[in-house]
Coordinates of N, CA and C and ligand atoms in Angstrom, one line a residue:
X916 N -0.4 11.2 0.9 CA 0.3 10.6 -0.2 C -0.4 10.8 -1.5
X917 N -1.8 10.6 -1.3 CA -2.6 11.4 -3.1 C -3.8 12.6 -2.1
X918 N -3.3 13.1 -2.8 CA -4.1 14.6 -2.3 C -4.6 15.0 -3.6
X919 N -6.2 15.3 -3.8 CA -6.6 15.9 -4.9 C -7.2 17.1 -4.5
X920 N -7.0 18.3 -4.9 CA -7.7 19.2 -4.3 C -8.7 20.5 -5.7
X921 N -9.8 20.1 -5.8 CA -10.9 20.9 -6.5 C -11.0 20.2 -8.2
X922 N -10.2 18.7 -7.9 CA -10.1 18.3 -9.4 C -10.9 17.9 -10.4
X923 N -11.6 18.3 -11.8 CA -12.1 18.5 -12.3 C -11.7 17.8 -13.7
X924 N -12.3 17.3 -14.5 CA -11.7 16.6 -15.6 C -13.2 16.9 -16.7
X925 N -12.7 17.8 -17.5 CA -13.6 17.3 -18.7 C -13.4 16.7 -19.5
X926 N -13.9 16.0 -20.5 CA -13.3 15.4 -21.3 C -13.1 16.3 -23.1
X927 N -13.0 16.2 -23.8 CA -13.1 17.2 -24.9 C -14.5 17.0 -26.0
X928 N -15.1 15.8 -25.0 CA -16.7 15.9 -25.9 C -17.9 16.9 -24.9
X929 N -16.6 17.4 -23.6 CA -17.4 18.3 -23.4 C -17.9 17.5 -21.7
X930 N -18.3 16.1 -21.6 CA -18.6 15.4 -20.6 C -17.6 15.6 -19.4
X931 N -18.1 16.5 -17.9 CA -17.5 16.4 -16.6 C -17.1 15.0 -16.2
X932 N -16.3 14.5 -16.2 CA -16.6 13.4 -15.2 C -15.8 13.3 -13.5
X933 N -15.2 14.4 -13.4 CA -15.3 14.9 -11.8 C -15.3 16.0 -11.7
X934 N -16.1 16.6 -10.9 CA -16.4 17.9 -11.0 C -15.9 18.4 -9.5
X935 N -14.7 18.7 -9.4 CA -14.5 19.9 -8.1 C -14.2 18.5 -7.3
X936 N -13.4 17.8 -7.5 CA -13.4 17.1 -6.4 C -12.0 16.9 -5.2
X937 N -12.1 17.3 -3.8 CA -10.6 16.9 -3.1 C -10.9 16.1 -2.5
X938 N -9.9 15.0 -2.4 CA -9.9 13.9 -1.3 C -8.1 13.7 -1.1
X939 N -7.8 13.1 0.0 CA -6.4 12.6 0.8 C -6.4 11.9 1.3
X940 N -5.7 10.5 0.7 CA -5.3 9.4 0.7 C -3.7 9.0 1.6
X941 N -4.1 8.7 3.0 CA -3.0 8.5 3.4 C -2.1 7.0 3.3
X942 N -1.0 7.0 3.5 CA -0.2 5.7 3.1 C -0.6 4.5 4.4
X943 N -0.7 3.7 3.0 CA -1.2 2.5 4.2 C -2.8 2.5 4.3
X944 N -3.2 3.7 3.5 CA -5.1 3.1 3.9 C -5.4 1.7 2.6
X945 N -6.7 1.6 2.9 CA -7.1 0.5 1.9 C -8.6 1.4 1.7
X946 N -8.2 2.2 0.4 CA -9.7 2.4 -0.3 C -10.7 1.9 -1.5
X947 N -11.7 1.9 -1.5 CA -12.2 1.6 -2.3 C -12.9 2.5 -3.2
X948 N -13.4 2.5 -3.9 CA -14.7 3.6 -4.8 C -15.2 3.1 -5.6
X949 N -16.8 3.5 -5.2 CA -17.7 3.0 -5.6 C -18.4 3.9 -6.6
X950 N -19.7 3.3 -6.8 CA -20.5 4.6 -7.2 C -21.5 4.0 -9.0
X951 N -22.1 4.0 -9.1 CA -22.8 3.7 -10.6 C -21.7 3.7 -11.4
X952 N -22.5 2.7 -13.1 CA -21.4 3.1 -13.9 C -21.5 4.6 -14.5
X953 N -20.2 4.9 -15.0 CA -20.6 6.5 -15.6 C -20.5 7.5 -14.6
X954 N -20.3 6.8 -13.1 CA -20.0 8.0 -12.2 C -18.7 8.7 -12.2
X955 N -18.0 8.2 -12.9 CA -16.7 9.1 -12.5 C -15.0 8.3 -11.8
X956 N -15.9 6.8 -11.8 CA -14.7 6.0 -10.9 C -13.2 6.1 -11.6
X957 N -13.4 5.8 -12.9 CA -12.6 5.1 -13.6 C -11.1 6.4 -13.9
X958 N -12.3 7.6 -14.5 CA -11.3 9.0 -14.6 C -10.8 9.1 -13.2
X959 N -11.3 9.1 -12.3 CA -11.0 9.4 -10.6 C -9.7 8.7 -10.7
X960 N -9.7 7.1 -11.4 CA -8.7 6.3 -11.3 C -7.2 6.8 -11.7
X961 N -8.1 7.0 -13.3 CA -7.1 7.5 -14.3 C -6.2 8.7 -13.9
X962 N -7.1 9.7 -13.5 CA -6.1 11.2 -12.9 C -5.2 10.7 -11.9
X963 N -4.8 9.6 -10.7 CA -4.3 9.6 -10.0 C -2.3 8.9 -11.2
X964 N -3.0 7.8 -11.6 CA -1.6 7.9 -12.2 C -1.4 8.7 -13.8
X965 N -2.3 9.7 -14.1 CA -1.8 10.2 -15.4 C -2.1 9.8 -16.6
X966 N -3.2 9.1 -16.0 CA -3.3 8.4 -17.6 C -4.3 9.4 -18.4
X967 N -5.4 10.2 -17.4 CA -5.8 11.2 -17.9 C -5.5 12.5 -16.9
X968 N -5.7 13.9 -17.9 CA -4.8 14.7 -17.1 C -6.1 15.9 -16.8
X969 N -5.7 16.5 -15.2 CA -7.2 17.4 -15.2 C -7.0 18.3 -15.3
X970 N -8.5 18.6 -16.0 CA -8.8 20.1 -16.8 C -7.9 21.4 -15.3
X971 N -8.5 21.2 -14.3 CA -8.0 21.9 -13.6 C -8.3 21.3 -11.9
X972 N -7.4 22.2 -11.1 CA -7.3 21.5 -9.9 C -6.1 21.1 -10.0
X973 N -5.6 20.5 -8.7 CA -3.9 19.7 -8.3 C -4.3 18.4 -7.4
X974 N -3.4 17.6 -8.0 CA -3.4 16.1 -7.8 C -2.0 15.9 -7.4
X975 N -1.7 15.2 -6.3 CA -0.1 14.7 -5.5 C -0.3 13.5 -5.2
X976 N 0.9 12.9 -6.0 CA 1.1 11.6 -5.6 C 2.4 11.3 -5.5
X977 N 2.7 11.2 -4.0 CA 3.8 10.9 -3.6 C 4.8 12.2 -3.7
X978 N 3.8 13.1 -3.4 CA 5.0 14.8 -3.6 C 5.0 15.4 -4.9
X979 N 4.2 14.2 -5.8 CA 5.0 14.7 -7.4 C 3.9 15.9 -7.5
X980 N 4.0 16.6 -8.3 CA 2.7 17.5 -8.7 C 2.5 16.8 -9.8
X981 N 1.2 16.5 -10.3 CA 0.8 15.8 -11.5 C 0.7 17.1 -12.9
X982 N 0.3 17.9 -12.0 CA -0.2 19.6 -12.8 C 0.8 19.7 -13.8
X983 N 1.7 19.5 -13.0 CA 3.0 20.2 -13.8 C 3.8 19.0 -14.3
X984 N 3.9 17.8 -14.0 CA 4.7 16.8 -14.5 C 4.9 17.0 -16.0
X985 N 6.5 16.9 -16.4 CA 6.0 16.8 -17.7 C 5.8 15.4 -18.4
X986 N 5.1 15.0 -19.3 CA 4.8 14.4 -20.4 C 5.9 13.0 -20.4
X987 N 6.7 13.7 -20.1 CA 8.5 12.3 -20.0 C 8.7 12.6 -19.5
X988 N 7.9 12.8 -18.0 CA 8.5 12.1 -16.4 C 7.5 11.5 -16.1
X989 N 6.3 11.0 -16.7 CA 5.4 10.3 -16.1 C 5.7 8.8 -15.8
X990 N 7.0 8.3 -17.3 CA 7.4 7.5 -16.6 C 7.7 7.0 -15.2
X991 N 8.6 7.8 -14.9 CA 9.0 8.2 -13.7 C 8.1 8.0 -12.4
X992 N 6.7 8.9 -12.9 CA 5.7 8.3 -11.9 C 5.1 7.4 -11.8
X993 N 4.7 6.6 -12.9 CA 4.4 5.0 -13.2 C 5.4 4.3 -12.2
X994 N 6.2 4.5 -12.0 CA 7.4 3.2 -11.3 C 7.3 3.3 -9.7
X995 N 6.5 4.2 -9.3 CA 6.6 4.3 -8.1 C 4.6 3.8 -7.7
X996 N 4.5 3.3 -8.5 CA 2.8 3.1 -8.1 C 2.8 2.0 -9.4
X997 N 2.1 0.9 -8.2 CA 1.7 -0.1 -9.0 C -0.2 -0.1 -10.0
X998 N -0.5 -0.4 -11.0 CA -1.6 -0.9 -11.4 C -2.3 -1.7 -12.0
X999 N -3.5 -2.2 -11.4 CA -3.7 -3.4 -12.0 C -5.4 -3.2 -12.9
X1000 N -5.6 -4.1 -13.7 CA -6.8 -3.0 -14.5 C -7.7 -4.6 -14.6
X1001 N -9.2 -4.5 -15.0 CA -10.3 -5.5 -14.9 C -9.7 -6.8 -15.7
X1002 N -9.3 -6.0 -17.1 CA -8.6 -7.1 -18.1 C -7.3 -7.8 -18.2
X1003 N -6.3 -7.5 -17.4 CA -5.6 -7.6 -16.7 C -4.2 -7.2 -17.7
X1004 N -4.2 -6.8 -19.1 CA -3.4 -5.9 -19.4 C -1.6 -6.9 -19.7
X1005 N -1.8 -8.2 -20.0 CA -0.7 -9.2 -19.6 C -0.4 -9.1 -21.6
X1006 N 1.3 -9.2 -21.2 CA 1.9 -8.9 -22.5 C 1.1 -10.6 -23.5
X1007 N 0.8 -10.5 -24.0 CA 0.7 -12.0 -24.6 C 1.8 -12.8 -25.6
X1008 N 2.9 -12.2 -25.7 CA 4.1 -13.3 -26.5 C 4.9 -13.6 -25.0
X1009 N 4.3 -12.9 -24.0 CA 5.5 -13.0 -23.1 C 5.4 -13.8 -22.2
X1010 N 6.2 -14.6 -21.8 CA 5.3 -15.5 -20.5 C 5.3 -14.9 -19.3
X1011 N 5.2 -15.8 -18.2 CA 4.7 -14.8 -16.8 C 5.7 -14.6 -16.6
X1012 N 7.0 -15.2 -16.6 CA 8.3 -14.7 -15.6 C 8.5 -13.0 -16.2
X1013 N 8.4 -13.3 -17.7 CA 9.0 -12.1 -18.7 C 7.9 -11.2 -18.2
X1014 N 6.3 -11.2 -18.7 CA 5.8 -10.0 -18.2 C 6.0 -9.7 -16.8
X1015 N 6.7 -9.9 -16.1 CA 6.8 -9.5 -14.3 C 8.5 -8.6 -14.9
X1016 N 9.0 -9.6 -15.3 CA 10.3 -9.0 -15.1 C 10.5 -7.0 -16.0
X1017 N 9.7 -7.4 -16.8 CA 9.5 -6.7 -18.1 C 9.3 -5.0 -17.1
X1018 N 9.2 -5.0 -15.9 CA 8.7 -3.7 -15.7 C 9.8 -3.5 -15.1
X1019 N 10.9 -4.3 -14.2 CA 11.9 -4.2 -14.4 C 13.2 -3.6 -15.2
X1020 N 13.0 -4.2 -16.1 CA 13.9 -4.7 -16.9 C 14.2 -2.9 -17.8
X1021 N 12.8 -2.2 -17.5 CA 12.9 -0.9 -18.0 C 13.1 0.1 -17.7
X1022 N 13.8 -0.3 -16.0 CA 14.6 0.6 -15.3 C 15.7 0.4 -14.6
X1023 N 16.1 -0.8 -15.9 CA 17.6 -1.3 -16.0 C 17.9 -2.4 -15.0
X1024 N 17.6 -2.5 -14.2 CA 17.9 -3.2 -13.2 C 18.7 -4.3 -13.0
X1025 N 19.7 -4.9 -12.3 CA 20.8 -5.5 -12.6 C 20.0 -7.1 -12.7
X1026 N 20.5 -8.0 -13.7 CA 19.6 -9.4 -14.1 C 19.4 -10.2 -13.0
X1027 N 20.6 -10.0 -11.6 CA 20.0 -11.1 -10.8 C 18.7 -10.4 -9.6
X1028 N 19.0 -9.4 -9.7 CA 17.7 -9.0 -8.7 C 16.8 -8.8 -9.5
X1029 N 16.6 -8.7 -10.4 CA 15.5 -9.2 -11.3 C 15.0 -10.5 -11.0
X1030 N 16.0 -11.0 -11.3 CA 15.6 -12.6 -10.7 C 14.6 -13.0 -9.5
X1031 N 15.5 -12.6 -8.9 CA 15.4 -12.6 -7.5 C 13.9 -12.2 -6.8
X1032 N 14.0 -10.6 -7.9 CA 12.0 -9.9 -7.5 C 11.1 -10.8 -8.2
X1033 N 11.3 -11.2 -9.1 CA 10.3 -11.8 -10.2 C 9.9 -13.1 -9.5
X1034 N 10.7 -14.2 -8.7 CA 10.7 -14.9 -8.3 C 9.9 -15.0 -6.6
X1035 N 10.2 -13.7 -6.0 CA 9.7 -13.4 -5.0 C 8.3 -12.7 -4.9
X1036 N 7.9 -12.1 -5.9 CA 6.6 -11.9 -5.8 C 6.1 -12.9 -6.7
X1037 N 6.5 -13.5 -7.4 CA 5.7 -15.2 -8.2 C 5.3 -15.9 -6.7
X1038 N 5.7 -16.0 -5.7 CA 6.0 -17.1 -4.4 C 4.8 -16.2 -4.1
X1039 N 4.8 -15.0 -3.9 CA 3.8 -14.5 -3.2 C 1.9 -14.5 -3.6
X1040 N 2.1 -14.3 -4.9 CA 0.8 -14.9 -5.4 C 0.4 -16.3 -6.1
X1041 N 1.9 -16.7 -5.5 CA 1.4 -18.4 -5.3 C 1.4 -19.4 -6.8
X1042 N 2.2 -18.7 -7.6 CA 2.5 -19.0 -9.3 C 3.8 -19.7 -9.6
X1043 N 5.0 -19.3 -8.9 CA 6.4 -19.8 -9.3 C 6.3 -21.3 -10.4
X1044 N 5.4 -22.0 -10.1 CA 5.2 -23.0 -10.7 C 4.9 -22.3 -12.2
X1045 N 4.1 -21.9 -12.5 CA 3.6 -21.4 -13.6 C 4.7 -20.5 -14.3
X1046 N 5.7 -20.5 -14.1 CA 6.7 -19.0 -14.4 C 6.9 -18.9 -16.1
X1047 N 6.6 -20.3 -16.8 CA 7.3 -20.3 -17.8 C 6.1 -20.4 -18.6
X1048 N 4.7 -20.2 -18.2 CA 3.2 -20.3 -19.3 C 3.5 -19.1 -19.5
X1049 N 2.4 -19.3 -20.7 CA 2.2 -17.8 -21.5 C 0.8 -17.3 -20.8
X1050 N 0.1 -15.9 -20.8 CA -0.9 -15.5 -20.4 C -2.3 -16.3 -21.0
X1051 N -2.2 -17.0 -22.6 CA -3.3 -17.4 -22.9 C -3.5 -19.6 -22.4
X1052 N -2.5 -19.6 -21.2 CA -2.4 -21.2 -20.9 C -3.1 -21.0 -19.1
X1053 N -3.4 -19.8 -18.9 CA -4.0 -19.4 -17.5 C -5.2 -19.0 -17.4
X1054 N -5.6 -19.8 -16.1 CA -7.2 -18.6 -15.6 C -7.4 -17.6 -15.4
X1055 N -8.3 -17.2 -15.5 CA -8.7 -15.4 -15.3 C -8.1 -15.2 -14.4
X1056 N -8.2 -15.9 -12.9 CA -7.8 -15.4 -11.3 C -6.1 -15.6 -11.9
X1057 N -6.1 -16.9 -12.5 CA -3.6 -16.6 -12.8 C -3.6 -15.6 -13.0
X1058 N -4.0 -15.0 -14.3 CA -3.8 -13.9 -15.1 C -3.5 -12.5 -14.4
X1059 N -4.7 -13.0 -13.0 CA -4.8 -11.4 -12.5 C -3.9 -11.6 -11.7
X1060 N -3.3 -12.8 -11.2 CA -2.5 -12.7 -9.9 C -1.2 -12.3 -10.5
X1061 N -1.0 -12.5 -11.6 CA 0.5 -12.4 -12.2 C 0.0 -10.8 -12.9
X1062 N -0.8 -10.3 -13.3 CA -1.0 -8.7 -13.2 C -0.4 -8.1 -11.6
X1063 N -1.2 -8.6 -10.8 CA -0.8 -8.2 -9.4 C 1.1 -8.1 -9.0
X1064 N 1.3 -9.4 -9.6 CA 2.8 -9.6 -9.2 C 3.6 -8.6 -9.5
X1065 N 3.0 -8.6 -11.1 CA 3.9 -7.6 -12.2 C 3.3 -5.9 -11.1
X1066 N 2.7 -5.3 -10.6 CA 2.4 -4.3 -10.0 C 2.7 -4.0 -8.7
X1067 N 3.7 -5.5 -8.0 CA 4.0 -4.9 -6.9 C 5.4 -4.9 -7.0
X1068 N 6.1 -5.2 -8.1 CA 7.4 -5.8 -8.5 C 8.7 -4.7 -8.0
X1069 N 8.2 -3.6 -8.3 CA 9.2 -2.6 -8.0 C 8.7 -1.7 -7.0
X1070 N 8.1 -2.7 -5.9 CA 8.1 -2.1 -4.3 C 7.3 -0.6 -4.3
X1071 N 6.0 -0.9 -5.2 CA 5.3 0.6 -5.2 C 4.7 1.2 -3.5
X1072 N 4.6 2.4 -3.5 CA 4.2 2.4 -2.1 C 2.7 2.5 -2.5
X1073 N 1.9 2.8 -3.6 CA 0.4 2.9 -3.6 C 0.0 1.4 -5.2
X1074 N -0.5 1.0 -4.8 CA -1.3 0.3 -5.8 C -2.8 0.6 -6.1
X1075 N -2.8 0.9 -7.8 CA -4.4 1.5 -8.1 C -4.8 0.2 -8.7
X1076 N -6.4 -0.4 -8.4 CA -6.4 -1.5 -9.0 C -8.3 -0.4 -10.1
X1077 N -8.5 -1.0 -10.5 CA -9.4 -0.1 -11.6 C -10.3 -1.7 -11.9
X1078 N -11.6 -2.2 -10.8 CA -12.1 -3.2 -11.0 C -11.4 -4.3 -10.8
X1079 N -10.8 -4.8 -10.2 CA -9.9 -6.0 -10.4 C -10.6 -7.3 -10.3
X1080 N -11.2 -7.5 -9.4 CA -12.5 -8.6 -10.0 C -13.6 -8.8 -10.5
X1081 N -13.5 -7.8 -11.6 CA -14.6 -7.4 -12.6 C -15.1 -8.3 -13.5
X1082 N -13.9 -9.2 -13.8 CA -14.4 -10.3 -14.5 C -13.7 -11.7 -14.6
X1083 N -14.3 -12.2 -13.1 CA -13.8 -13.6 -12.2 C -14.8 -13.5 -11.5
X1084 N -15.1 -14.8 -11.5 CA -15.9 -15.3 -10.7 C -15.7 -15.2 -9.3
X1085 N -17.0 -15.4 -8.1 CA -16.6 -15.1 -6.6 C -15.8 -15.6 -6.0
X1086 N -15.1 -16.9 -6.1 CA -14.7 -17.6 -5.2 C -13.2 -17.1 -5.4
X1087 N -12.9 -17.0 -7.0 CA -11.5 -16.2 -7.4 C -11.8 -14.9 -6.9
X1088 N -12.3 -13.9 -7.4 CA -12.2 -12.6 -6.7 C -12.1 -12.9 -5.2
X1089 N -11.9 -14.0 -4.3 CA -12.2 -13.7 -2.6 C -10.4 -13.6 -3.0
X1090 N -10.2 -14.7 -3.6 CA -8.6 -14.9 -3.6 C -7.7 -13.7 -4.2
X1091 N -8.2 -13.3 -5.0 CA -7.5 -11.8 -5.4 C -7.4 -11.1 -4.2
X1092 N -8.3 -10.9 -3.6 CA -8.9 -9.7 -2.2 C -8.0 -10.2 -0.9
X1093 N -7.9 -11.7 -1.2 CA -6.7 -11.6 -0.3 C -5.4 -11.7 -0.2
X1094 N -4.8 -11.3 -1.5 CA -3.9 -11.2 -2.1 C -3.4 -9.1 -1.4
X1095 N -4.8 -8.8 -2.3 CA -4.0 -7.1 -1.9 C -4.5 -6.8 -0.5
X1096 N -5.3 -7.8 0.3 CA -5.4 -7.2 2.0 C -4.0 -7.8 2.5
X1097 N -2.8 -8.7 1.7 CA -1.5 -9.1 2.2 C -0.6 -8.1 1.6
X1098 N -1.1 -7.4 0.7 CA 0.2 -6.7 0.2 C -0.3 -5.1 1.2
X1099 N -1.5 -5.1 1.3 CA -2.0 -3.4 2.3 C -1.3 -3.9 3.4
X1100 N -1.1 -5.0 4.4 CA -0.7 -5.4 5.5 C 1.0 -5.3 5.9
X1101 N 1.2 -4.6 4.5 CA 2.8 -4.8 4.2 C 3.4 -3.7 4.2
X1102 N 2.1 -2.2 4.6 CA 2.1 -0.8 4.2 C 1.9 -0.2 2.9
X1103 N 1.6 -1.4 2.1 CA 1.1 -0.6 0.5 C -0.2 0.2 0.8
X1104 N -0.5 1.2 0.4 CA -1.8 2.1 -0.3 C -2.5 0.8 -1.2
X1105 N -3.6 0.9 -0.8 CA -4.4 0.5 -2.6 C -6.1 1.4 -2.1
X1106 N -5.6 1.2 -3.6 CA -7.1 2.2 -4.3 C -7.5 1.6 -5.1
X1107 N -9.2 1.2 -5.0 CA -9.4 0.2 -5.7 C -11.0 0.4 -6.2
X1108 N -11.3 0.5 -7.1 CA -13.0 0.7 -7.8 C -13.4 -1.0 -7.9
X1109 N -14.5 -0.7 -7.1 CA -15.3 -1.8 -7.6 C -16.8 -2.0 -7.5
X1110 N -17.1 -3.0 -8.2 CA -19.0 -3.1 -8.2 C -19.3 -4.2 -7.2
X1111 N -18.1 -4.5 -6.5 CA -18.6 -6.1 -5.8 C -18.6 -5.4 -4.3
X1112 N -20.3 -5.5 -3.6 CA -20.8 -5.2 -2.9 C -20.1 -6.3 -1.9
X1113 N -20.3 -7.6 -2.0 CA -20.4 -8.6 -1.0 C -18.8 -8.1 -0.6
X1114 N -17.8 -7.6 -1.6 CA -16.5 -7.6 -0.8 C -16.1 -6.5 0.1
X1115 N -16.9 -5.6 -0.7 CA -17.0 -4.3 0.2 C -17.7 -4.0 1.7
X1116 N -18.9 -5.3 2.0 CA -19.4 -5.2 3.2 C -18.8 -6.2 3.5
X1117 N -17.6 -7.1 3.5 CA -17.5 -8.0 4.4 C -15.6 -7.7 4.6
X1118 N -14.7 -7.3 3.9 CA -13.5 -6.6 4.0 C -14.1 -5.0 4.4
X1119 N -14.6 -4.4 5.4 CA -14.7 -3.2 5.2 C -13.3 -2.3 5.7
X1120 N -13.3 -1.4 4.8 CA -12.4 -0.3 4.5 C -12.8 0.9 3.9
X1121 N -12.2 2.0 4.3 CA -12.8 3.2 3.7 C -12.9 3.5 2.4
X1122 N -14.8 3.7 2.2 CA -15.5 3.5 0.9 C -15.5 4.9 0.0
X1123 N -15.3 5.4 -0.4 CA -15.7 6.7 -1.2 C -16.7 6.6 -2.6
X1124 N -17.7 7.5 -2.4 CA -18.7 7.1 -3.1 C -18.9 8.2 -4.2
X1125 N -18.6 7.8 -5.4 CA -18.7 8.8 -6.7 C -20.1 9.0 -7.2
X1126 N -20.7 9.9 -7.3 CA -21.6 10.1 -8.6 C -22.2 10.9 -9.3
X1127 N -21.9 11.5 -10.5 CA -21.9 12.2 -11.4 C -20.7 13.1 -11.2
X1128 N -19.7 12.8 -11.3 CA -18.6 13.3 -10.9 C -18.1 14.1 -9.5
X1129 N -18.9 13.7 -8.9 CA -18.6 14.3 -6.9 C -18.6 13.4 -6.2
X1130 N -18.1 13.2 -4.5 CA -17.7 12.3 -3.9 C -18.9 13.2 -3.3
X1131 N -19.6 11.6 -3.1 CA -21.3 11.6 -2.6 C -21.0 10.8 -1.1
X1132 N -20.3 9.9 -0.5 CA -20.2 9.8 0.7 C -18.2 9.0 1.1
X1133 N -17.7 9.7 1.8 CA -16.1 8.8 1.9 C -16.1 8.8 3.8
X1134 N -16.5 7.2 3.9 CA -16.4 6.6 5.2 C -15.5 5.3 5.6
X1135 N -15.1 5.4 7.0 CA -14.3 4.7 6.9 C -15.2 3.5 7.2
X1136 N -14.6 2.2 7.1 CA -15.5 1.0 7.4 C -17.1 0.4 7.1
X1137 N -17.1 1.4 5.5 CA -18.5 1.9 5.2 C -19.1 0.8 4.8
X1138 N -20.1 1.0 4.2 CA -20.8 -0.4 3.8 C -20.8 -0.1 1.4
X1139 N -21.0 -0.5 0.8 CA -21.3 -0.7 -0.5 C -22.5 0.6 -0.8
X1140 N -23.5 0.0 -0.4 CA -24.3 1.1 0.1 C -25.3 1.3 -1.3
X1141 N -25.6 0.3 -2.3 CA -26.2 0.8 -3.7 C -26.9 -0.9 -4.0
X1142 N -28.3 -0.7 -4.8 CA -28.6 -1.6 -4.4 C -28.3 -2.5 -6.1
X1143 N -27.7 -1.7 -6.6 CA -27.1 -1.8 -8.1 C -25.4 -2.9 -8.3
Ligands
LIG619 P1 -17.2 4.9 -14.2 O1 -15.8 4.4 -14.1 O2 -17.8 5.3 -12.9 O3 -18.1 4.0 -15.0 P2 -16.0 6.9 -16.0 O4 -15.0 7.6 -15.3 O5 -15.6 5.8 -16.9 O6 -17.1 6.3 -15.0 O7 -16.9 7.9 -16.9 C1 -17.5 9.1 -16.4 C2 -18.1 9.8 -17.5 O8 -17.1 10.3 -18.4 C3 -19.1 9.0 -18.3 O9 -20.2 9.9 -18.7 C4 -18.3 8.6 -19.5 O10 -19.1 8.4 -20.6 C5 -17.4 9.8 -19.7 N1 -16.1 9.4 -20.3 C6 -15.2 8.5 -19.8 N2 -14.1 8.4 -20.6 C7 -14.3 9.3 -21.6 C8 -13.5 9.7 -22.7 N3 -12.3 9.2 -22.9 N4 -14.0 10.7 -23.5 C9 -15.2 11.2 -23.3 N5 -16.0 10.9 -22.2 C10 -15.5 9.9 -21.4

């Protein structure tokens, strides 16, 4: 379902940040990536939904060719993959119902199953109460759970999360972590960067290990493995 094969990304100051890399991500695993900062995680991330495009090599996600997508159809590929990012990326005039519905709402969607999803993934990260705060009347862990919501809203088959408990505390990050081992148990994909060792050796799932833009170890059930 993400197949990268020889993908390479420079950036235009000249900096590699993956050099030659294939990996194949099948539907339904639960990955993570790891690796120092500056290793390469983030672009790794980026190239899978487009947000940066590579120098060379082929990247598939979900059949699409990314090579060749054009420029306005990425939309297109956005709606089919959910993501969630460290900062959590939440509209701020909008409240939670509106930023959930909001990704909806941009591929028209008729108002009551709008309803209907907005309401049903609010239930699932355990917010419905909250539907009508704005992003700045919540905790970091709301914030991200209602990022989460908004990312699984239109039934993505892969979720990229880019750090997601990067900046929450541990007891919230366990609750995040069990949020997307309920949405992987459901057949979602996720792909997930992160620096938190303790989650990575105690959820183990197949680790992939970036550094200096190459995949330095990808095991399944691996451990964190850095003493950083
Ligand atoms: P990580 O997520 O592992 O910290 P990144 O993918 O963010 O690594 O960065 C990999 C390398 O690419 C670093 O050397 C970083 O400075 C560089 N880099 C990242 N984004 C850009 C950019 N937009 N322009 C130039 N260099 C970048």
């Amino acid at each position: 379902m993400i197949e990268m094969k020889n993908v390479t990304k420079k950036y235009p100051n000249g900096v590699v940040a993956t050099n030659g890399i294939s990996v194949n991500i099948k539907q339904g695993e639960f990955v993570y990536v790891v690796g120092p900062s500056g290793a390469g995680k983030s672009t790794f991330i980026k190239l899978m939904y487009r947000e940066e495009k590579a120098t060379s090599g082929q990247i598939f996600v979900n059949g699409i060719d990314l090579a060749t997508l054009k420029d306005k159809k990425v939309p297109f590929l956005r709606r089919q993959l959910g993501v969630v990012f460290q900062d959590f990326k939440l509209l701020p005039r909008l409240n939670v119902y509106e930023n959930i519905a909001f990704a909806l709402e941009v591929i028209e969607e008729k108002p009551e199953e709008i309803r209907r999803r907005v309401m049903e993934v609010l239930e699932l990260v355990g917010l419905k109460h909250k539907a009508r705060m704005f992003p700045n009347e919540l905790s970091g862990g709301e914030q991200q759970r209602v990022s989460i919501a908004r990312s699984i809203v239109n039934v993505p088959k892969v979720v990229i999360a880019d750090e997601p408990t990067g900046n929450l505390d541990p007891e919230t990050s366990w609750e995040i972590m069990n949020l997307f081992e309920e949405i992987n148990a459901r057949g979602t994909t996720i792909v997930m960067a992160t620096h938190n060792r303790e989650i990575v050796n105690t959820i183990r799932r197949r680790v992939i290990a970036i550094e200096g833009g190459l995949i330095v170890r990808d095991e399944h059930g691996g451990d964190y493995g850095y003493d950083i």
